[in-house]
GROMACS .gro file of C-alpha atoms in nm:
model
  317
    1UNK     CA    1  -1.904  -0.027   1.961
    2UNK     CA    2  -1.686   0.233   1.794
    3UNK     CA    3  -1.318   0.152   1.758
    4UNK     CA    4  -1.043   0.415   1.735
    5UNK     CA    5  -0.955   0.526   1.382
    6UNK     CA    6  -0.673   0.377   1.185
    7UNK     CA    7  -0.444   0.632   1.017
    8UNK     CA    8  -0.344   0.654   0.650
    9UNK     CA    9  -0.081   0.877   0.487
   10UNK     CA   10  -0.082   0.912   0.109
   11UNK     CA   11   0.251   0.979  -0.061
   12UNK     CA   12   0.173   1.052  -0.427
   13UNK     CA   13   0.524   1.061  -0.572
   14UNK     CA   14   0.645   0.808  -0.832
   15UNK     CA   15   0.960   0.784  -1.041
   16UNK     CA   16   0.752   0.690  -1.344
   17UNK     CA   17   0.390   0.620  -1.427
   18UNK     CA   18   0.324   0.251  -1.482
   19UNK     CA   19   0.137   0.167  -1.803
   20UNK     CA   20  -0.172   0.038  -1.621
   21UNK     CA   21  -0.193   0.297  -1.343
   22UNK     CA   22  -0.486   0.541  -1.325
   23UNK     CA   23  -0.417   0.668  -0.973
   24UNK     CA   24  -0.313   1.025  -0.903
   25UNK     CA   25   0.064   1.060  -0.885
   26UNK     CA   26   0.328   1.330  -0.899
   27UNK     CA   27   0.638   1.259  -1.112
   28UNK     CA   28   0.952   1.248  -0.901
   29UNK     CA   29   1.202   1.160  -1.173
   30UNK     CA   30   1.496   0.920  -1.150
   31UNK     CA   31   1.673   1.140  -0.891
   32UNK     CA   32   1.378   1.134  -0.652
   33UNK     CA   33   1.151   1.405  -0.515
   34UNK     CA   34   1.275   1.762  -0.562
   35UNK     CA   35   1.360   1.905  -0.217
   36UNK     CA   36   1.129   2.206  -0.253
   37UNK     CA   37   0.833   1.989  -0.354
   38UNK     CA   38   0.901   1.742  -0.072
   39UNK     CA   39   0.926   2.025   0.181
   40UNK     CA   40   0.599   2.173   0.062
   41UNK     CA   41   0.425   1.836   0.080
   42UNK     CA   42   0.548   1.769   0.433
   43UNK     CA   43   0.446   2.113   0.558
   44UNK     CA   44   0.092   2.078   0.419
   45UNK     CA   45   0.069   1.727   0.564
   46UNK     CA   46   0.155   1.856   0.911
   47UNK     CA   47  -0.106   2.130   0.885
   48UNK     CA   48  -0.368   1.879   0.776
   49UNK     CA   49  -0.282   1.657   1.072
   50UNK     CA   50  -0.324   1.954   1.308
   51UNK     CA   51  -0.668   2.034   1.171
   52UNK     CA   52  -0.795   1.678   1.164
   53UNK     CA   53  -0.666   1.603   1.514
   54UNK     CA   54  -0.880   1.891   1.641
   55UNK     CA   55  -1.184   1.812   1.426
   56UNK     CA   56  -1.197   1.444   1.520
   57UNK     CA   57  -1.080   1.469   1.881
   58UNK     CA   58  -1.381   1.270   2.008
   59UNK     CA   59  -1.312   0.979   1.773
   60UNK     CA   60  -0.943   0.986   1.856
   61UNK     CA   61  -1.026   0.979   2.228
   62UNK     CA   62  -1.171   0.630   2.181
   63UNK     CA   63  -0.819   0.492   2.209
   64UNK     CA   64  -0.481   0.474   2.037
   65UNK     CA   65  -0.468   0.407   1.665
   66UNK     CA   66  -0.421   0.035   1.595
   67UNK     CA   67  -0.238   0.093   1.267
   68UNK     CA   68  -0.071   0.342   1.036
   69UNK     CA   69  -0.046   0.281   0.662
   70UNK     CA   70   0.183   0.470   0.425
   71UNK     CA   71   0.036   0.425   0.076
   72UNK     CA   72   0.109   0.571  -0.263
   73UNK     CA   73   0.245   0.649  -0.496
   74UNK     CA   74   0.577   0.536  -0.362
   75UNK     CA   75   0.626   0.614   0.009
   76UNK     CA   76   0.980   0.476  -0.001
   77UNK     CA   77   1.071   0.785  -0.208
   78UNK     CA   78   1.029   0.995   0.108
   79UNK     CA   79   1.374   0.887   0.214
   80UNK     CA   80   1.475   0.830   0.573
   81UNK     CA   81   1.456   1.198   0.670
   82UNK     CA   82   1.114   1.249   0.513
   83UNK     CA   83   0.977   0.934   0.672
   84UNK     CA   84   1.114   1.034   1.012
   85UNK     CA   85   0.946   1.374   0.985
   86UNK     CA   86   0.608   1.223   0.901
   87UNK     CA   87   0.627   0.963   1.178
   88UNK     CA   88   0.731   1.230   1.427
   89UNK     CA   89   0.437   1.446   1.318
   90UNK     CA   90   0.197   1.156   1.363
   91UNK     CA   91   0.330   1.061   1.705
   92UNK     CA   92   0.314   1.423   1.822
   93UNK     CA   93  -0.056   1.452   1.732
   94UNK     CA   94  -0.204   1.104   1.762
   95UNK     CA   95  -0.175   0.826   2.017
   96UNK     CA   96  -0.052   0.504   1.860
   97UNK     CA   97  -0.109   0.165   2.019
   98UNK     CA   98   0.199   0.004   2.170
   99UNK     CA   99   0.159  -0.278   1.919
  100UNK     CA  100   0.049  -0.054   1.630
  101UNK     CA  101   0.103  -0.205   1.288
  102UNK     CA  102   0.295   0.051   1.082
  103UNK     CA  103   0.297  -0.044   0.715
  104UNK     CA  104   0.506   0.116   0.443
  105UNK     CA  105   0.452   0.053   0.072
  106UNK     CA  106   0.776   0.041  -0.125
  107UNK     CA  107   0.892  -0.035  -0.476
  108UNK     CA  108   1.194  -0.260  -0.525
  109UNK     CA  109   1.389   0.010  -0.713
  110UNK     CA  110   1.372   0.251  -0.417
  111UNK     CA  111   1.380  -0.002  -0.133
  112UNK     CA  112   1.753   0.025  -0.072
  113UNK     CA  113   1.915  -0.159   0.220
  114UNK     CA  114   1.998   0.175   0.382
  115UNK     CA  115   1.642   0.305   0.358
  116UNK     CA  116   1.487  -0.020   0.479
  117UNK     CA  117   1.719  -0.031   0.780
  118UNK     CA  118   1.628   0.329   0.863
  119UNK     CA  119   1.254   0.261   0.822
  120UNK     CA  120   1.272  -0.038   1.055
  121UNK     CA  121   1.466   0.165   1.312
  122UNK     CA  122   1.197   0.436   1.295
  123UNK     CA  123   0.929   0.186   1.393
  124UNK     CA  124   0.793   0.063   1.060
  125UNK     CA  125   0.714  -0.303   1.128
  126UNK     CA  126   0.533  -0.414   0.813
  127UNK     CA  127   0.657  -0.375   0.456
  128UNK     CA  128   0.442  -0.406   0.144
  129UNK     CA  129   0.657  -0.447  -0.167
  130UNK     CA  130   0.510  -0.358  -0.507
  131UNK     CA  131   0.667  -0.652  -0.687
  132UNK     CA  132   0.372  -0.704  -0.931
  133UNK     CA  133   0.551  -0.996  -1.100
  134UNK     CA  134   0.868  -1.200  -1.077
  135UNK     CA  135   0.886  -1.245  -1.455
  136UNK     CA  136   1.088  -0.983  -1.641
  137UNK     CA  137   0.865  -1.004  -1.947
  138UNK     CA  138   0.563  -0.919  -1.733
  139UNK     CA  139   0.744  -0.633  -1.564
  140UNK     CA  140   0.837  -0.479  -1.898
  141UNK     CA  141   0.477  -0.509  -2.018
  142UNK     CA  142   0.359  -0.326  -1.706
  143UNK     CA  143   0.618  -0.051  -1.742
  144UNK     CA  144   0.775  -0.123  -1.404
  145UNK     CA  145   1.109   0.032  -1.310
  146UNK     CA  146   1.256  -0.285  -1.160
  147UNK     CA  147   1.331  -0.639  -1.273
  148UNK     CA  148   1.279  -0.969  -1.093
  149UNK     CA  149   1.633  -0.970  -0.959
  150UNK     CA  150   1.581  -0.632  -0.794
  151UNK     CA  151   1.256  -0.754  -0.640
  152UNK     CA  152   1.429  -1.054  -0.486
  153UNK     CA  153   1.714  -0.831  -0.365
  154UNK     CA  154   1.459  -0.601  -0.199
  155UNK     CA  155   1.308  -0.897  -0.013
  156UNK     CA  156   1.654  -1.000   0.105
  157UNK     CA  157   1.729  -0.643   0.215
  158UNK     CA  158   1.399  -0.626   0.404
  159UNK     CA  159   1.480  -0.944   0.593
  160UNK     CA  160   1.830  -0.816   0.669
  161UNK     CA  161   1.677  -0.494   0.803
  162UNK     CA  162   1.466  -0.694   1.048
  163UNK     CA  163   1.126  -0.705   0.879
  164UNK     CA  164   0.941  -1.019   0.984
  165UNK     CA  165   0.607  -0.907   0.839
  166UNK     CA  166   0.648  -0.874   0.464
  167UNK     CA  167   0.380  -0.855   0.196
  168UNK     CA  168   0.418  -0.880  -0.181
  169UNK     CA  169   0.175  -0.727  -0.431
  170UNK     CA  170   0.124  -0.924  -0.753
  171UNK     CA  171  -0.089  -0.873  -1.065
  172UNK     CA  172  -0.230  -1.149  -1.286
  173UNK     CA  173  -0.416  -1.150  -1.616
  174UNK     CA  174  -0.135  -0.972  -1.800
  175UNK     CA  175  -0.106  -0.958  -2.181
  176UNK     CA  176   0.003  -1.298  -2.307
  177UNK     CA  177   0.004  -1.454  -1.961
  178UNK     CA  178  -0.118  -1.812  -1.922
  179UNK     CA  179  -0.241  -1.987  -1.607
  180UNK     CA  180   0.082  -2.188  -1.602
  181UNK     CA  181   0.292  -1.871  -1.620
  182UNK     CA  182   0.093  -1.713  -1.336
  183UNK     CA  183   0.142  -2.019  -1.118
  184UNK     CA  184   0.517  -2.002  -1.185
  185UNK     CA  185   0.517  -1.644  -1.059
  186UNK     CA  186   0.327  -1.748  -0.748
  187UNK     CA  187   0.563  -2.037  -0.677
  188UNK     CA  188   0.858  -1.804  -0.711
  189UNK     CA  189   0.690  -1.560  -0.474
  190UNK     CA  190   0.624  -1.839  -0.224
  191UNK     CA  191   0.991  -1.934  -0.236
  192UNK     CA  192   1.060  -1.593  -0.077
  193UNK     CA  193   0.842  -1.690   0.224
  194UNK     CA  194   0.629  -1.374   0.248
  195UNK     CA  195   0.384  -1.336   0.534
  196UNK     CA  196   0.125  -1.180   0.303
  197UNK     CA  197   0.037  -1.186  -0.067
  198UNK     CA  198  -0.202  -0.956  -0.254
  199UNK     CA  199  -0.305  -1.090  -0.596
  200UNK     CA  200  -0.497  -0.845  -0.812
  201UNK     CA  201  -0.645  -0.900  -1.155
  202UNK     CA  202  -0.517  -0.646  -1.406
  203UNK     CA  203  -0.764  -0.367  -1.471
  204UNK     CA  204  -0.762  -0.166  -1.793
  205UNK     CA  205  -0.843   0.192  -1.697
  206UNK     CA  206  -0.942   0.460  -1.950
  207UNK     CA  207  -0.670   0.713  -2.020
  208UNK     CA  208  -0.379   0.485  -1.937
  209UNK     CA  209  -0.112   0.383  -2.191
  210UNK     CA  210  -0.229   0.024  -2.155
  211UNK     CA  211  -0.582   0.118  -2.261
  212UNK     CA  212  -0.444   0.273  -2.581
  213UNK     CA  213  -0.226  -0.028  -2.670
  214UNK     CA  214  -0.430  -0.233  -2.916
  215UNK     CA  215  -0.175  -0.515  -2.931
  216UNK     CA  216  -0.164  -0.549  -2.552
  217UNK     CA  217  -0.541  -0.545  -2.528
  218UNK     CA  218  -0.569  -0.817  -2.790
  219UNK     CA  219  -0.329  -1.034  -2.589
  220UNK     CA  220  -0.519  -1.007  -2.260
  221UNK     CA  221  -0.646  -1.340  -2.123
  222UNK     CA  222  -1.022  -1.388  -2.151
  223UNK     CA  223  -1.257  -1.388  -1.855
  224UNK     CA  224  -1.260  -1.766  -1.822
  225UNK     CA  225  -0.881  -1.780  -1.829
  226UNK     CA  226  -0.852  -1.506  -1.566
  227UNK     CA  227  -1.102  -1.693  -1.349
  228UNK     CA  228  -0.890  -2.005  -1.381
  229UNK     CA  229  -0.581  -1.807  -1.280
  230UNK     CA  230  -0.758  -1.673  -0.974
  231UNK     CA  231  -0.898  -2.005  -0.858
  232UNK     CA  232  -0.583  -2.208  -0.919
  233UNK     CA  233  -0.373  -1.938  -0.758
  234UNK     CA  234  -0.594  -1.931  -0.449
  235UNK     CA  235  -0.569  -2.309  -0.419
  236UNK     CA  236  -0.190  -2.294  -0.443
  237UNK     CA  237  -0.162  -2.024  -0.178
  238UNK     CA  238  -0.401  -2.200   0.059
  239UNK     CA  239  -0.199  -2.520   0.024
  240UNK     CA  240   0.116  -2.323   0.108
  241UNK     CA  241  -0.033  -2.195   0.435
  242UNK     CA  242  -0.161  -1.853   0.327
  243UNK     CA  243  -0.528  -1.817   0.419
  244UNK     CA  244  -0.755  -1.607   0.200
  245UNK     CA  245  -0.920  -1.337   0.414
  246UNK     CA  246  -1.045  -1.106   0.137
  247UNK     CA  247  -1.098  -1.152  -0.235
  248UNK     CA  248  -0.741  -1.068  -0.335
  249UNK     CA  249  -0.550  -1.104  -0.008
  250UNK     CA  250  -0.384  -1.397   0.162
  251UNK     CA  251  -0.206  -1.404   0.498
  252UNK     CA  252   0.020  -1.667   0.645
  253UNK     CA  253  -0.133  -1.850   0.938
  254UNK     CA  254   0.071  -1.863   1.256
  255UNK     CA  255   0.062  -2.047   1.585
  256UNK     CA  256   0.205  -1.762   1.789
  257UNK     CA  257   0.033  -1.476   1.969
  258UNK     CA  258  -0.265  -1.360   1.762
  259UNK     CA  259  -0.306  -1.697   1.594
  260UNK     CA  260  -0.420  -1.707   1.233
  261UNK     CA  261  -0.510  -1.337   1.240
  262UNK     CA  262  -0.156  -1.222   1.313
  263UNK     CA  263  -0.051  -1.153   0.953
  264UNK     CA  264  -0.371  -0.996   0.822
  265UNK     CA  265  -0.319  -0.631   0.734
  266UNK     CA  266  -0.496  -0.426   1.002
  267UNK     CA  267  -0.545  -0.123   0.779
  268UNK     CA  268  -0.701  -0.329   0.501
  269UNK     CA  269  -0.935  -0.495   0.750
  270UNK     CA  270  -1.044  -0.156   0.884
  271UNK     CA  271  -1.128  -0.037   0.532
  272UNK     CA  272  -1.312  -0.354   0.432
  273UNK     CA  273  -1.511  -0.364   0.757
  274UNK     CA  274  -1.618  -0.001   0.727
  275UNK     CA  275  -1.432   0.117   1.037
  276UNK     CA  276  -1.302   0.469   1.086
  277UNK     CA  277  -1.002   0.564   0.873
  278UNK     CA  278  -0.851   0.911   0.906
  279UNK     CA  279  -0.643   0.980   0.596
  280UNK     CA  280  -0.396   1.253   0.502
  281UNK     CA  281  -0.248   1.364   0.172
  282UNK     CA  282  -0.373   1.436  -0.181
  283UNK     CA  283  -0.641   1.192  -0.306
  284UNK     CA  284  -0.654   1.021   0.035
  285UNK     CA  285  -0.993   0.880   0.133
  286UNK     CA  286  -1.128   0.909   0.490
  287UNK     CA  287  -1.427   0.737   0.649
  288UNK     CA  288  -1.535   0.876   0.986
  289UNK     CA  289  -1.846   0.862   1.204
  290UNK     CA  290  -1.971   1.007   1.535
  291UNK     CA  291  -1.824   0.809   1.826
  292UNK     CA  292  -2.139   0.818   2.039
  293UNK     CA  293  -2.338   0.598   1.801
  294UNK     CA  294  -2.285   0.221   1.761
  295UNK     CA  295  -2.366   0.244   1.389
  296UNK     CA  296  -2.380   0.521   1.122
  297UNK     CA  297  -2.408   0.783   0.999
  298UNK     CA  298  -2.079   0.779   0.813
  299UNK     CA  299  -1.897   1.070   0.657
  300UNK     CA  300  -1.671   0.974   0.368
  301UNK     CA  301  -1.459   1.220   0.173
  302UNK     CA  302  -1.175   1.220  -0.077
  303UNK     CA  303  -0.906   1.484  -0.078
  304UNK     CA  304  -0.840   1.665  -0.409
  305UNK     CA  305  -0.618   1.471  -0.648
  306UNK     CA  306  -0.363   1.747  -0.696
  307UNK     CA  307  -0.104   1.910  -0.473
  308UNK     CA  308  -0.256   2.252  -0.545
  309UNK     CA  309  -0.614   2.147  -0.474
  310UNK     CA  310  -0.516   1.960  -0.160
  311UNK     CA  311  -0.313   2.254  -0.031
  312UNK     CA  312  -0.602   2.494  -0.095
  313UNK     CA  313  -0.841   2.266   0.096
  314UNK     CA  314  -0.606   2.233   0.392
  315UNK     CA  315  -0.528   2.606   0.406
  316UNK     CA  316  -0.899   2.687   0.394
  317UNK     CA  317  -0.954   2.478   0.704
   0.00000   0.00000   0.00000
């Protein structure tokens, strides 16, 4: 049985490129996204939504979208006005379920109390914070723009804004990191009582500053040590009430409506289970299939990884 598509919006802007990151991004600078670039991005996004809503009308007729995911990049750099425009565009073109999970990725340095309050008021009900570590040494090694104190402040601001579904992204296997140090980071993260934790092993991607740093590469934990980090970390999270539901993802179990599934990320589940995902924005990946068939065939495509290439594709129809 075909399920209605989940929706994904890619926001490629970042204040700085992290040392390990190989994803497509557009530099925004310390002051944020230039107004002309933001306006251009939003206009192209709306046009793409128009075209895809028409192209995939049969799939969309299967029912309202169960989730929306704003990924990046750094979607929190959209600001309240930009986020409102995108959400309005989505709601004008696509039916969203009454209980739709609307996730926004944010970095601690741009997750201000004012923005988080505005995002919650606009209907965002799940926040994914790119904390990556709660150790300042680790954060410097990764080239992150925030420190541990800012990450904790962002969690506090999210709770004050009314977010009761909060996820933290963490990375392990960092240069010089030991299993004991990784477990300290996890315990500190658990002290913040997140509903969800994503724990990813550090990848060294060609072309990144990290890949060219011989000293950092020499200090990376070996495979056996990284395996120990993963296994001991998973045991700690399970003992703290976060159930592993994918290799790197853990969700808090609940006894309320929805049971143990309540805090699993709906968008992630749709991707991992091969369900329809209709994605918008540069470098966004969609997976769609004819609604009349119970299985396959599947059409999967990736938008160009540049604003210019993406715009040309959208304008061409």
